[in-house]
Structure formats: C-alpha cells, structure tokens
mmCIF file with all atom_site columns, C-alpha atoms in Angstrom:
data_model
loop_
_atom_site.group_PDB
_atom_site.id
_atom_site.type_symbol
_atom_site.label_atom_id
_atom_site.label_alt_id
_atom_site.label_comp_id
_atom_site.label_asym_id
_atom_site.label_entity_id
_atom_site.label_seq_id
_atom_site.pdbx_PDB_ins_code
_atom_site.Cartn_x
_atom_site.Cartn_y
_atom_site.Cartn_z
_atom_site.occupancy
_atom_site.B_iso_or_equiv
_atom_site.pdbx_formal_charge
_atom_site.auth_seq_id
_atom_site.auth_comp_id
_atom_site.auth_asym_id
_atom_site.auth_atom_id
_atom_site.pdbx_PDB_model_num
ATOM 1   C CA . MET L 1 1   ? 73.937 -73.359 202.913 1.00 41.00 ? 20  MET L CA 1
ATOM 2   C CA . GLY L 1 2   ? 77.257 -73.960 204.692 1.00 42.00 ? 21  GLY L CA 1
ATOM 3   C CA . GLY L 1 3   ? 77.080 -74.321 208.433 1.00 47.00 ? 22  GLY L CA 1
ATOM 4   C CA . GLY L 1 4   ? 73.457 -75.387 208.889 1.00 52.00 ? 23  GLY L CA 1
ATOM 5   C CA . ARG L 1 5   ? 70.640 -73.721 210.821 1.00 58.00 ? 24  ARG L CA 1
ATOM 6   C CA . SER L 1 6   ? 72.875 -72.197 213.501 1.00 66.00 ? 25  SER L CA 1
ATOM 7   C CA . SER L 1 7   ? 74.581 -69.925 211.045 1.00 76.00 ? 26  SER L CA 1
ATOM 8   C CA . GLU L 1 8   ? 71.128 -69.088 209.416 1.00 83.00 ? 27  GLU L CA 1
ATOM 9   C CA . GLU L 1 9   ? 69.738 -68.238 212.736 1.00 81.00 ? 28  GLU L CA 1
ATOM 10  C CA . LEU L 1 10  ? 72.667 -66.022 213.670 1.00 80.00 ? 29  LEU L CA 1
ATOM 11  C CA . ALA L 1 11  ? 72.529 -64.264 210.271 1.00 86.00 ? 30  ALA L CA 1
ATOM 12  C CA . SER L 1 12  ? 68.777 -63.610 210.790 1.00 86.00 ? 31  SER L CA 1
ATOM 13  C CA . ILE L 1 13  ? 69.460 -62.060 214.141 1.00 82.00 ? 32  ILE L CA 1
ATOM 14  C CA . ILE L 1 14  ? 72.167 -59.838 212.835 1.00 83.00 ? 33  ILE L CA 1
ATOM 15  C CA . LEU L 1 15  ? 70.181 -58.736 209.732 1.00 88.00 ? 34  LEU L CA 1
ATOM 16  C CA . GLU L 1 16  ? 67.184 -57.906 211.911 1.00 85.00 ? 35  GLU L CA 1
ATOM 17  C CA . HIS L 1 17  ? 69.378 -55.734 214.125 1.00 80.00 ? 36  HIS L CA 1
ATOM 18  C CA . LEU L 1 18  ? 70.532 -53.910 210.942 1.00 83.00 ? 37  LEU L CA 1
ATOM 19  C CA . GLY L 1 19  ? 66.921 -53.177 210.110 1.00 85.00 ? 38  GLY L CA 1
ATOM 20  C CA . PHE L 1 20  ? 66.039 -55.910 207.709 1.00 90.00 ? 39  PHE L CA 1
ATOM 21  C CA . GLU L 1 21  ? 62.864 -57.929 207.851 1.00 90.00 ? 40  GLU L CA 1
ATOM 22  C CA . ILE L 1 22  ? 63.204 -61.633 207.277 1.00 91.00 ? 41  ILE L CA 1
ATOM 23  C CA . ILE L 1 23  ? 60.455 -62.647 204.905 1.00 91.00 ? 42  ILE L CA 1
ATOM 24  C CA . GLU L 1 24  ? 61.377 -66.362 204.270 1.00 90.00 ? 43  GLU L CA 1
ATOM 25  C CA . THR L 1 25  ? 64.050 -68.936 205.092 1.00 90.00 ? 44  THR L CA 1
ATOM 26  C CA . ARG L 1 26  ? 65.297 -71.644 202.833 1.00 89.00 ? 45  ARG L CA 1
ATOM 27  C CA . LYS L 1 27  ? 63.191 -70.498 199.945 1.00 90.00 ? 46  LYS L CA 1
ATOM 28  C CA . PRO L 1 28  ? 63.276 -72.958 196.999 1.00 90.00 ? 47  PRO L CA 1
ATOM 29  C CA . ILE L 1 29  ? 63.814 -71.630 193.479 1.00 88.00 ? 48  ILE L CA 1
ATOM 30  C CA . GLU L 1 30  ? 61.981 -73.510 190.758 1.00 84.00 ? 49  GLU L CA 1
ATOM 31  C CA . VAL L 1 31  ? 62.485 -73.202 186.972 1.00 81.00 ? 50  VAL L CA 1
ATOM 32  C CA . GLY L 1 32  ? 59.900 -74.969 184.886 1.00 81.00 ? 51  GLY L CA 1
ATOM 33  C CA . GLY L 1 33  ? 58.550 -76.771 187.830 1.00 83.00 ? 52  GLY L CA 1
ATOM 34  C CA . ILE L 1 34  ? 61.886 -78.185 188.835 1.00 86.00 ? 53  ILE L CA 1
ATOM 35  C CA . GLU L 1 35  ? 63.810 -76.995 191.934 1.00 86.00 ? 54  GLU L CA 1
ATOM 36  C CA . VAL L 1 36  ? 67.190 -75.674 190.842 1.00 86.00 ? 55  VAL L CA 1
ATOM 37  C CA . ALA L 1 37  ? 68.445 -73.874 193.975 1.00 86.00 ? 56  ALA L CA 1
ATOM 38  C CA . GLU L 1 38  ? 67.484 -72.748 197.476 1.00 91.00 ? 57  GLU L CA 1
ATOM 39  C CA . ILE L 1 39  ? 67.993 -69.244 199.012 1.00 94.00 ? 58  ILE L CA 1
ATOM 40  C CA . ASP L 1 40  ? 69.058 -69.296 202.636 1.00 93.00 ? 59  ASP L CA 1
ATOM 41  C CA . LEU L 1 41  ? 67.190 -66.002 203.612 1.00 95.00 ? 60  LEU L CA 1
ATOM 42  C CA . LEU L 1 42  ? 64.785 -63.647 201.831 1.00 95.00 ? 61  LEU L CA 1
ATOM 43  C CA . ALA L 1 43  ? 65.152 -60.248 203.504 1.00 95.00 ? 62  ALA L CA 1
ATOM 44  C CA . LYS L 1 44  ? 63.622 -56.835 202.941 1.00 93.00 ? 63  LYS L CA 1
ATOM 45  C CA . ASP L 1 45  ? 65.356 -53.595 203.884 1.00 91.00 ? 64  ASP L CA 1
ATOM 46  C CA . GLU L 1 46  ? 63.784 -50.460 205.226 1.00 87.00 ? 65  GLU L CA 1
ATOM 47  C CA . ASN L 1 47  ? 63.271 -49.101 201.735 1.00 89.00 ? 66  ASN L CA 1
ATOM 48  C CA . GLY L 1 48  ? 61.373 -52.159 200.628 1.00 90.00 ? 67  GLY L CA 1
ATOM 49  C CA . GLU L 1 49  ? 64.286 -53.694 198.545 1.00 94.00 ? 68  GLU L CA 1
ATOM 50  C CA . THR L 1 50  ? 64.265 -57.525 198.594 1.00 96.00 ? 69  THR L CA 1
ATOM 51  C CA . TYR L 1 51  ? 67.533 -59.336 198.997 1.00 97.00 ? 70  TYR L CA 1
ATOM 52  C CA . ALA L 1 52  ? 68.386 -63.014 198.337 1.00 96.00 ? 71  ALA L CA 1
ATOM 53  C CA . VAL L 1 53  ? 70.824 -63.811 201.052 1.00 96.00 ? 72  VAL L CA 1
ATOM 54  C CA . GLU L 1 54  ? 73.420 -66.544 200.850 1.00 95.00 ? 73  GLU L CA 1
ATOM 55  C CA . VAL L 1 55  ? 74.858 -67.563 204.356 1.00 94.00 ? 74  VAL L CA 1
ATOM 56  C CA . LYS L 1 56  ? 78.253 -69.087 204.868 1.00 92.00 ? 75  LYS L CA 1
ATOM 57  C CA . SER L 1 57  ? 79.627 -70.360 208.171 1.00 83.00 ? 76  SER L CA 1
ATOM 58  C CA . GLY L 1 58  ? 83.145 -69.515 207.091 1.00 86.00 ? 77  GLY L CA 1
ATOM 59  C CA . ARG L 1 59  ? 84.830 -67.406 204.496 1.00 91.00 ? 78  ARG L CA 1
ATOM 60  C CA . ALA L 1 60  ? 83.135 -66.964 201.102 1.00 94.00 ? 79  ALA L CA 1
ATOM 61  C CA . SER L 1 61  ? 84.851 -68.067 197.825 1.00 96.00 ? 80  SER L CA 1
ATOM 62  C CA . VAL L 1 62  ? 84.322 -66.765 194.273 1.00 96.00 ? 81  VAL L CA 1
ATOM 63  C CA . THR L 1 63  ? 81.936 -69.680 193.719 1.00 95.00 ? 82  THR L CA 1
ATOM 64  C CA . ASP L 1 64  ? 79.901 -68.541 196.803 1.00 95.00 ? 83  ASP L CA 1
ATOM 65  C CA . VAL L 1 65  ? 79.733 -65.065 195.531 1.00 96.00 ? 84  VAL L CA 1
ATOM 66  C CA . ARG L 1 66  ? 78.559 -66.166 192.077 1.00 96.00 ? 85  ARG L CA 1
ATOM 67  C CA . GLN L 1 67  ? 75.964 -68.433 193.765 1.00 94.00 ? 86  GLN L CA 1
ATOM 68  C CA . ALA L 1 68  ? 74.544 -65.512 195.673 1.00 96.00 ? 87  ALA L CA 1
ATOM 69  C CA . TYR L 1 69  ? 74.404 -63.383 192.477 1.00 97.00 ? 88  TYR L CA 1
ATOM 70  C CA . SER L 1 70  ? 72.757 -66.139 190.339 1.00 95.00 ? 89  SER L CA 1
ATOM 71  C CA . ASN L 1 71  ? 70.217 -66.996 192.958 1.00 94.00 ? 90  ASN L CA 1
ATOM 72  C CA . ALA L 1 72  ? 69.165 -63.343 193.273 1.00 96.00 ? 91  ALA L CA 1
ATOM 73  C CA . GLN L 1 73  ? 68.924 -63.001 189.492 1.00 94.00 ? 92  GLN L CA 1
ATOM 74  C CA . LEU L 1 74  ? 66.553 -65.956 189.333 1.00 93.00 ? 93  LEU L CA 1
ATOM 75  C CA . ILE L 1 75  ? 63.988 -64.255 191.517 1.00 94.00 ? 94  ILE L CA 1
ATOM 76  C CA . GLY L 1 76  ? 64.645 -60.605 190.604 1.00 94.00 ? 95  GLY L CA 1
ATOM 77  C CA . ALA L 1 77  ? 66.114 -59.707 193.944 1.00 96.00 ? 96  ALA L CA 1
ATOM 78  C CA . LYS L 1 78  ? 69.220 -57.898 195.071 1.00 96.00 ? 97  LYS L CA 1
ATOM 79  C CA . PRO L 1 79  ? 72.162 -60.319 196.060 1.00 97.00 ? 98  PRO L CA 1
ATOM 80  C CA . MET L 1 80  ? 73.705 -60.420 199.528 1.00 97.00 ? 99  MET L CA 1
ATOM 81  C CA . ILE L 1 81  ? 76.224 -62.691 201.160 1.00 96.00 ? 100 ILE L CA 1
ATOM 82  C CA . VAL L 1 82  ? 76.647 -63.047 205.026 1.00 94.00 ? 101 VAL L CA 1
ATOM 83  C CA . CYS L 1 83  ? 80.091 -64.524 205.844 1.00 91.00 ? 102 CYS L CA 1
ATOM 84  C CA . HIS L 1 84  ? 83.198 -64.453 207.953 1.00 87.00 ? 103 HIS L CA 1
ATOM 85  C CA . GLY L 1 85  ? 85.248 -62.522 205.291 1.00 90.00 ? 104 GLY L CA 1
ATOM 86  C CA . PHE L 1 86  ? 86.449 -63.588 201.810 1.00 93.00 ? 105 PHE L CA 1
ATOM 87  C CA . SER L 1 87  ? 88.752 -66.512 201.037 1.00 93.00 ? 106 SER L CA 1
ATOM 88  C CA . GLY L 1 88  ? 90.933 -64.200 198.920 1.00 93.00 ? 107 GLY L CA 1
ATOM 89  C CA . LYS L 1 89  ? 91.147 -60.929 196.963 1.00 94.00 ? 108 LYS L CA 1
ATOM 90  C CA . SER L 1 90  ? 89.489 -62.515 193.883 1.00 95.00 ? 109 SER L CA 1
ATOM 91  C CA . ALA L 1 91  ? 86.328 -63.398 195.966 1.00 95.00 ? 110 ALA L CA 1
ATOM 92  C CA . GLU L 1 92  ? 86.196 -59.848 197.313 1.00 93.00 ? 111 GLU L CA 1
ATOM 93  C CA . ALA L 1 93  ? 86.690 -58.465 193.770 1.00 96.00 ? 112 ALA L CA 1
ATOM 94  C CA . ALA L 1 94  ? 83.840 -60.692 192.453 1.00 95.00 ? 113 ALA L CA 1
ATOM 95  C CA . ALA L 1 95  ? 81.495 -59.331 195.112 1.00 96.00 ? 114 ALA L CA 1
ATOM 96  C CA . LEU L 1 96  ? 82.397 -55.759 194.183 1.00 95.00 ? 115 LEU L CA 1
ATOM 97  C CA . SER L 1 97  ? 81.973 -56.302 190.407 1.00 95.00 ? 116 SER L CA 1
ATOM 98  C CA . LEU L 1 98  ? 78.688 -58.186 190.762 1.00 96.00 ? 117 LEU L CA 1
ATOM 99  C CA . ASN L 1 99  ? 77.308 -55.726 193.286 1.00 95.00 ? 118 ASN L CA 1
ATOM 100 C CA . VAL L 1 100 ? 76.756 -58.477 195.828 1.00 96.00 ? 119 VAL L CA 1
ATOM 101 C CA . ARG L 1 101 ? 76.202 -56.826 199.183 1.00 95.00 ? 120 ARG L CA 1
ATOM 102 C CA . SER L 1 102 ? 78.342 -58.298 201.924 1.00 93.00 ? 121 SER L CA 1
ATOM 103 C CA . VAL L 1 103 ? 77.790 -58.530 205.622 1.00 91.00 ? 122 VAL L CA 1
ATOM 104 C CA . LEU L 1 104 ? 81.120 -59.595 207.203 1.00 86.00 ? 123 LEU L CA 1
ATOM 105 C CA . LEU L 1 105 ? 80.905 -61.202 210.711 1.00 77.00 ? 124 LEU L CA 1
ATOM 106 C CA . PRO L 1 106 ? 83.771 -61.177 213.201 1.00 67.00 ? 125 PRO L CA 1
ATOM 107 C CA . GLU L 1 107 ? 85.522 -64.600 213.585 1.00 55.00 ? 126 GLU L CA 1
ATOM 108 C CA . TYR L 1 108 ? 84.621 -64.789 217.282 1.00 47.00 ? 127 TYR L CA 1
ATOM 109 C CA . TYR L 1 109 ? 80.985 -65.430 216.383 1.00 55.00 ? 128 TYR L CA 1
ATOM 110 C CA . LEU L 1 110 ? 81.976 -68.841 215.050 1.00 50.00 ? 129 LEU L CA 1
ATOM 111 C CA . LEU L 1 111 ? 83.642 -69.651 218.352 1.00 46.00 ? 130 LEU L CA 1
ATOM 112 C CA . THR L 1 112 ? 81.122 -68.316 220.730 1.00 52.00 ? 131 THR L CA 1
ATOM 113 C CA . LEU L 1 113 ? 77.657 -69.208 219.019 1.00 56.00 ? 132 LEU L CA 1
ATOM 114 C CA . LYS L 1 114 ? 76.799 -71.677 221.771 1.00 60.00 ? 133 LYS L CA 1
ATOM 115 C CA . GLU L 1 115 ? 77.882 -69.201 224.445 1.00 57.00 ? 134 GLU L CA 1
ATOM 116 C CA . LEU L 1 116 ? 75.874 -66.478 222.759 1.00 58.00 ? 135 LEU L CA 1
ATOM 117 C CA . LYS L 1 117 ? 72.809 -68.761 222.843 1.00 64.00 ? 136 LYS L CA 1
ATOM 118 C CA . GLY L 1 118 ? 73.550 -69.464 226.476 1.00 63.00 ? 137 GLY L CA 1
ATOM 119 C CA . VAL L 1 119 ? 73.666 -65.772 227.426 1.00 57.00 ? 138 VAL L CA 1
ATOM 120 C CA . ILE L 1 120 ? 70.331 -65.268 225.604 1.00 66.00 ? 139 ILE L CA 1
ATOM 121 C CA . GLU L 1 121 ? 68.749 -68.084 227.648 1.00 67.00 ? 140 GLU L CA 1
ATOM 122 C CA . ASP L 1 122 ? 70.173 -66.569 230.807 1.00 63.00 ? 141 ASP L CA 1
ATOM 123 C CA . LEU L 1 123 ? 68.560 -63.252 229.955 1.00 64.00 ? 142 LEU L CA 1
ATOM 124 C CA . VAL L 1 124 ? 65.057 -64.856 229.460 1.00 67.00 ? 143 VAL L CA 1
ATOM 125 C CA . LEU L 1 125 ? 64.273 -64.732 233.210 1.00 61.00 ? 144 LEU L CA 1
ATOM 126 C CA . THR L 1 126 ? 65.291 -61.088 233.368 1.00 63.00 ? 145 THR L CA 1
ATOM 127 C CA . ILE L 1 127 ? 63.143 -60.298 230.304 1.00 63.00 ? 146 ILE L CA 1
ATOM 128 C CA . LEU L 1 128 ? 60.157 -62.129 231.812 1.00 63.00 ? 147 LEU L CA 1
ATOM 129 C CA . SER L 1 129 ? 60.360 -60.084 234.918 1.00 63.00 ? 148 SER L CA 1
ATOM 130 C CA . ILE L 1 130 ? 60.093 -56.909 232.731 1.00 63.00 ? 149 ILE L CA 1
ATOM 131 C CA . PHE L 1 131 ? 56.783 -58.202 231.398 1.00 62.00 ? 150 PHE L CA 1
ATOM 132 C CA . GLU L 1 132 ? 55.313 -58.334 234.865 1.00 62.00 ? 151 GLU L CA 1
ATOM 133 C CA . GLU L 1 133 ? 54.829 -54.603 234.405 1.00 63.00 ? 152 GLU L CA 1
ATOM 134 C CA . ALA L 1 134 ? 54.072 -54.757 230.713 1.00 61.00 ? 153 ALA L CA 1
ATOM 135 C CA . VAL L 1 135 ? 50.594 -56.286 230.875 1.00 69.00 ? 154 VAL L CA 1
ATOM 136 C CA . PRO L 1 136 ? 47.946 -53.488 231.144 1.00 71.00 ? 155 PRO L CA 1
ATOM 137 C CA . GLU L 1 137 ? 44.784 -53.940 233.176 1.00 73.00 ? 156 GLU L CA 1
ATOM 138 C CA . LYS L 1 138 ? 42.587 -53.757 230.182 1.00 81.00 ? 157 LYS L CA 1
ATOM 139 C CA . LEU L 1 139 ? 43.103 -54.170 226.416 1.00 84.00 ? 158 LEU L CA 1
ATOM 140 C CA . GLU L 1 140 ? 40.595 -53.117 223.851 1.00 88.00 ? 159 GLU L CA 1
ATOM 141 C CA . GLU L 1 141 ? 39.275 -55.552 221.270 1.00 92.00 ? 160 GLU L CA 1
ATOM 142 C CA . ARG L 1 142 ? 41.249 -53.983 218.406 1.00 94.00 ? 161 ARG L CA 1
ATOM 143 C CA . GLU L 1 143 ? 44.398 -54.058 220.532 1.00 93.00 ? 162 GLU L CA 1
ATOM 144 C CA . LEU L 1 144 ? 43.944 -57.769 221.286 1.00 92.00 ? 163 LEU L CA 1
ATOM 145 C CA . LYS L 1 145 ? 43.494 -58.455 217.581 1.00 94.00 ? 164 LYS L CA 1
ATOM 146 C CA . ILE L 1 146 ? 46.763 -56.605 216.690 1.00 94.00 ? 165 ILE L CA 1
ATOM 147 C CA . LEU L 1 147 ? 48.653 -58.625 219.461 1.00 94.00 ? 166 LEU L CA 1
ATOM 148 C CA . GLU L 1 148 ? 47.183 -61.869 218.078 1.00 94.00 ? 167 GLU L CA 1
ATOM 149 C CA . CYS L 1 149 ? 48.028 -61.129 214.563 1.00 96.00 ? 168 CYS L CA 1
ATOM 150 C CA . ILE L 1 150 ? 51.672 -60.218 215.469 1.00 95.00 ? 169 ILE L CA 1
ATOM 151 C CA . ALA L 1 151 ? 51.843 -63.307 217.623 1.00 94.00 ? 170 ALA L CA 1
ATOM 152 C CA . GLU L 1 152 ? 50.713 -65.563 214.837 1.00 94.00 ? 171 GLU L CA 1
ATOM 153 C CA . SER L 1 153 ? 52.563 -64.010 211.820 1.00 94.00 ? 172 SER L CA 1
ATOM 154 C CA . SER L 1 154 ? 56.172 -64.576 210.661 1.00 89.00 ? 173 SER L CA 1
ATOM 155 C CA . ASN L 1 155 ? 56.630 -60.902 209.599 1.00 92.00 ? 174 ASN L CA 1
ATOM 156 C CA . MET L 1 156 ? 54.977 -57.469 209.839 1.00 92.00 ? 175 MET L CA 1
ATOM 157 C CA . SER L 1 157 ? 53.440 -57.530 206.391 1.00 92.00 ? 176 SER L CA 1
ATOM 158 C CA . ASN L 1 158 ? 51.672 -60.795 207.129 1.00 93.00 ? 177 ASN L CA 1
ATOM 159 C CA . ALA L 1 159 ? 50.524 -59.470 210.459 1.00 95.00 ? 178 ALA L CA 1
ATOM 160 C CA . ILE L 1 160 ? 48.972 -56.371 208.807 1.00 95.00 ? 179 ILE L CA 1
ATOM 161 C CA . GLU L 1 161 ? 47.317 -58.511 206.081 1.00 94.00 ? 180 GLU L CA 1
ATOM 162 C CA . LYS L 1 162 ? 45.863 -60.907 208.675 1.00 94.00 ? 181 LYS L CA 1
ATOM 163 C CA . SER L 1 163 ? 44.440 -58.121 210.818 1.00 95.00 ? 182 SER L CA 1
ATOM 164 C CA . GLY L 1 164 ? 42.267 -56.696 207.966 1.00 94.00 ? 183 GLY L CA 1
ATOM 165 C CA . PHE L 1 165 ? 43.323 -53.192 208.993 1.00 95.00 ? 184 PHE L CA 1
ATOM 166 C CA . LYS L 1 166 ? 44.995 -50.736 206.632 1.00 94.00 ? 185 LYS L CA 1
ATOM 167 C CA . ARG L 1 167 ? 48.621 -50.264 207.331 1.00 94.00 ? 186 ARG L CA 1
ATOM 168 C CA . GLY L 1 168 ? 48.229 -46.769 208.730 1.00 94.00 ? 187 GLY L CA 1
ATOM 169 C CA . ARG L 1 169 ? 45.645 -47.863 211.201 1.00 95.00 ? 188 ARG L CA 1
ATOM 170 C CA . PHE L 1 170 ? 47.545 -50.948 212.165 1.00 95.00 ? 189 PHE L CA 1
ATOM 171 C CA . ILE L 1 171 ? 50.686 -48.795 212.951 1.00 94.00 ? 190 ILE L CA 1
ATOM 172 C CA . ARG L 1 172 ? 48.684 -46.323 214.998 1.00 94.00 ? 191 ARG L CA 1
ATOM 173 C CA . ILE L 1 173 ? 47.196 -49.133 217.249 1.00 94.00 ? 192 ILE L CA 1
ATOM 174 C CA . LEU L 1 174 ? 50.649 -50.627 217.619 1.00 94.00 ? 193 LEU L CA 1
ATOM 175 C CA . GLU L 1 175 ? 52.137 -47.231 218.638 1.00 92.00 ? 194 GLU L CA 1
ATOM 176 C CA . ALA L 1 176 ? 49.294 -46.863 221.135 1.00 90.00 ? 195 ALA L CA 1
ATOM 177 C CA . LEU L 1 177 ? 50.198 -50.275 222.630 1.00 90.00 ? 196 LEU L CA 1
ATOM 178 C CA . ARG L 1 178 ? 53.865 -49.131 222.792 1.00 88.00 ? 197 ARG L CA 1
ATOM 179 C CA . ARG L 1 179 ? 52.792 -46.043 224.829 1.00 87.00 ? 198 ARG L CA 1
ATOM 180 C CA . LYS L 1 180 ? 50.914 -48.340 227.235 1.00 84.00 ? 199 LYS L CA 1
ATOM 181 C CA . GLY L 1 181 ? 54.258 -50.107 227.819 1.00 83.00 ? 200 GLY L CA 1
ATOM 182 C CA . VAL L 1 182 ? 53.123 -53.350 226.116 1.00 84.00 ? 201 VAL L CA 1
ATOM 183 C CA . PHE L 1 183 ? 56.392 -53.654 224.161 1.00 84.00 ? 202 PHE L CA 1
ATOM 184 C CA . PRO L 1 184 ? 59.119 -52.792 226.735 1.00 78.00 ? 203 PRO L CA 1
ATOM 185 C CA . ILE L 1 185 ? 61.901 -54.102 224.585 1.00 74.00 ? 204 ILE L CA 1
ATOM 186 C CA . ARG L 1 186 ? 62.866 -51.631 221.893 1.00 73.00 ? 205 ARG L CA 1
ATOM 187 C CA . ASN L 1 187 ? 64.330 -53.765 219.188 1.00 68.00 ? 206 ASN L CA 1
ATOM 188 C CA . PRO L 1 188 ? 63.904 -53.336 215.323 1.00 66.00 ? 207 PRO L CA 1
ATOM 189 C CA . GLY L 1 189 ? 63.629 -57.059 214.753 1.00 79.00 ? 208 GLY L CA 1
ATOM 190 C CA . TYR L 1 190 ? 60.231 -58.608 214.169 1.00 87.00 ? 209 TYR L CA 1
ATOM 191 C CA . ARG L 1 191 ? 60.976 -61.723 216.128 1.00 85.00 ? 210 ARG L CA 1
ATOM 192 C CA . TYR L 1 192 ? 61.371 -59.536 219.318 1.00 83.00 ? 211 TYR L CA 1
ATOM 193 C CA . LEU L 1 193 ? 57.985 -57.892 218.536 1.00 88.00 ? 212 LEU L CA 1
ATOM 194 C CA . ARG L 1 194 ? 56.323 -61.273 218.150 1.00 91.00 ? 213 ARG L CA 1
ATOM 195 C CA . MET L 1 195 ? 57.885 -62.732 221.307 1.00 86.00 ? 214 MET L CA 1
ATOM 196 C CA . GLN L 1 196 ? 56.591 -59.759 223.340 1.00 87.00 ? 215 GLN L CA 1
ATOM 197 C CA . ALA L 1 197 ? 53.218 -60.084 221.732 1.00 90.00 ? 216 ALA L CA 1
ATOM 198 C CA . ARG L 1 198 ? 53.016 -63.786 222.712 1.00 90.00 ? 217 ARG L CA 1
ATOM 199 C CA . LEU L 1 199 ? 54.157 -63.230 226.301 1.00 84.00 ? 218 LEU L CA 1
ATOM 200 C CA . VAL L 1 200 ? 51.774 -60.296 226.899 1.00 85.00 ? 219 VAL L CA 1
ATOM 201 C CA . LEU L 1 201 ? 48.779 -62.188 225.525 1.00 88.00 ? 220 LEU L CA 1
ATOM 202 C CA . ARG L 1 202 ? 49.524 -65.300 227.590 1.00 85.00 ? 221 ARG L CA 1
ATOM 203 C CA . ARG L 1 203 ? 49.851 -63.188 230.852 1.00 83.00 ? 222 ARG L CA 1
ATOM 204 C CA . TYR L 1 204 ? 46.763 -61.150 229.957 1.00 84.00 ? 223 TYR L CA 1
ATOM 205 C CA . ARG L 1 205 ? 44.629 -64.201 229.310 1.00 85.00 ? 224 ARG L CA 1
ATOM 206 C CA . LEU L 1 206 ? 45.908 -65.854 232.399 1.00 81.00 ? 225 LEU L CA 1
ATOM 207 C CA . ARG L 1 207 ? 45.047 -62.783 234.432 1.00 79.00 ? 226 ARG L CA 1
ATOM 208 C CA . LYS L 1 208 ? 41.467 -62.637 233.004 1.00 79.00 ? 227 LYS L CA 1
ATOM 209 C CA . LEU L 1 209 ? 41.042 -66.352 233.578 1.00 80.00 ? 228 LEU L CA 1
ATOM 210 C CA . LEU L 1 210 ? 42.037 -65.995 237.244 1.00 77.00 ? 229 LEU L CA 1
ATOM 211 C CA . GLU L 1 211 ? 39.743 -63.008 237.628 1.00 77.00 ? 230 GLU L CA 1
ATOM 212 C CA . ARG L 1 212 ? 36.827 -64.972 236.263 1.00 79.00 ? 231 ARG L CA 1
ATOM 213 C CA . ILE L 1 213 ? 37.563 -67.955 238.641 1.00 77.00 ? 232 ILE L CA 1
ATOM 214 C CA . HIS L 1 214 ? 37.699 -65.531 241.586 1.00 71.00 ? 233 HIS L CA 1
ATOM 215 C CA . GLU L 1 215 ? 34.353 -63.932 240.599 1.00 76.00 ? 234 GLU L CA 1
ATOM 216 C CA . GLU L 1 216 ? 32.583 -67.260 240.243 1.00 71.00 ? 235 GLU L CA 1
ATOM 217 C CA . SER L 1 217 ? 33.952 -68.679 243.514 1.00 61.00 ? 236 SER L CA 1
#
C-alpha cells in the first residue's frame, strides 16, 4: 500500500463516515498456500456487499486500478480504490471500464493529516466530558454483556456473534442503551461505538468499585 498506515487509517475513517464497516485491514491473499498479494482494507457496505479496497497516498495510476481489480477478483469481492485523484485520463478510464469504485480525497488531506490527528486529540477532553453524563446509575446484565462484546470486537458482526444473542435482540438492547444516553456520539462508524462502549464500561466499573469501597469503609 502506498503511504503506509496513516493513509490506511484515514481511508478507514472516511469509509466509516460513508457508511462502510471495516472488516479487516491488510488482508493477505493466498493462492495454493502461497501469499500472492495483500488487500489494504476489506469493507462492507450497508447492503452487505464486500469491497476489496486499495488505498493510495497519492494519485492512482492504471497499474493501481488494475491491482485493485485483480485483488478483488481473487477473493470474489467488489473492487474499490481510495486515492487523491487519478494520474491521467487513462487511469480514470480504466476504473470506469473495470467497474472499480473510486473514493477521491481532496488534496488538502495529504497536507493536513498530522493537523487532523491533532484536532482529534484536542477534542478528546471535550468528548470525555460528555461521558460524565453518559454513564447510567445501573446497567442490566445483558446491557453490560452487549457493551463488553462491542468493546472487545473489531466490528459489529463479531460483537453480535460473541454475545450469543440473535441479531434482532442484540440491536434492540443496543437501541435501549442509546435511549439511556449511553452512546452520546451519533456516528455511523463502528470504531466510535467501540470507543464509547469502552469509556462507559471503565467509568461504570470505577463507579461501582468506589461505591463498594465506600460501603465497606
């Protein structure tokens, strides 16, 4: 992947904002037990379609487009490329002819990635203050289980499987937690849901520990 982990992380954030679920990163592709390629991101859209995503830190060439297409073909997924535009009309034409979905990023993202991370870090304190009000006095056992599964899983599908609940029941409990204000940040990305679950669990457990200490003293 051109550009290293920073480009991959940025692409993940943007795709999640677009409604995709990141299933796996840097997925190796094996043919006959031999690794022949690596997919930068494996993502699933809201309709359940799986995309093999090639991420480029700069402009995509014809070769990059063909690589995205061939990688997707190897695993039976749809091809996608995330880049800062195409290197020329031939690359753009190749993407159209091969049905490679493209997500084009503005050039300023390249220049301000570090600044973007800095802004996110600055917002952490503000976000933490929001969670002062997000931790309910009491959580039911099943609600705690849902929070734990979300906190420990890399995506929603894994969380549901780990919980042992059917998808419908899992979603109903999740929505009940939302109504309690447990997830104050409304963002479609799973990483935001996981972050909130972890923060709420930590504060809830700390509160219960302090209450126990107070009762025993």
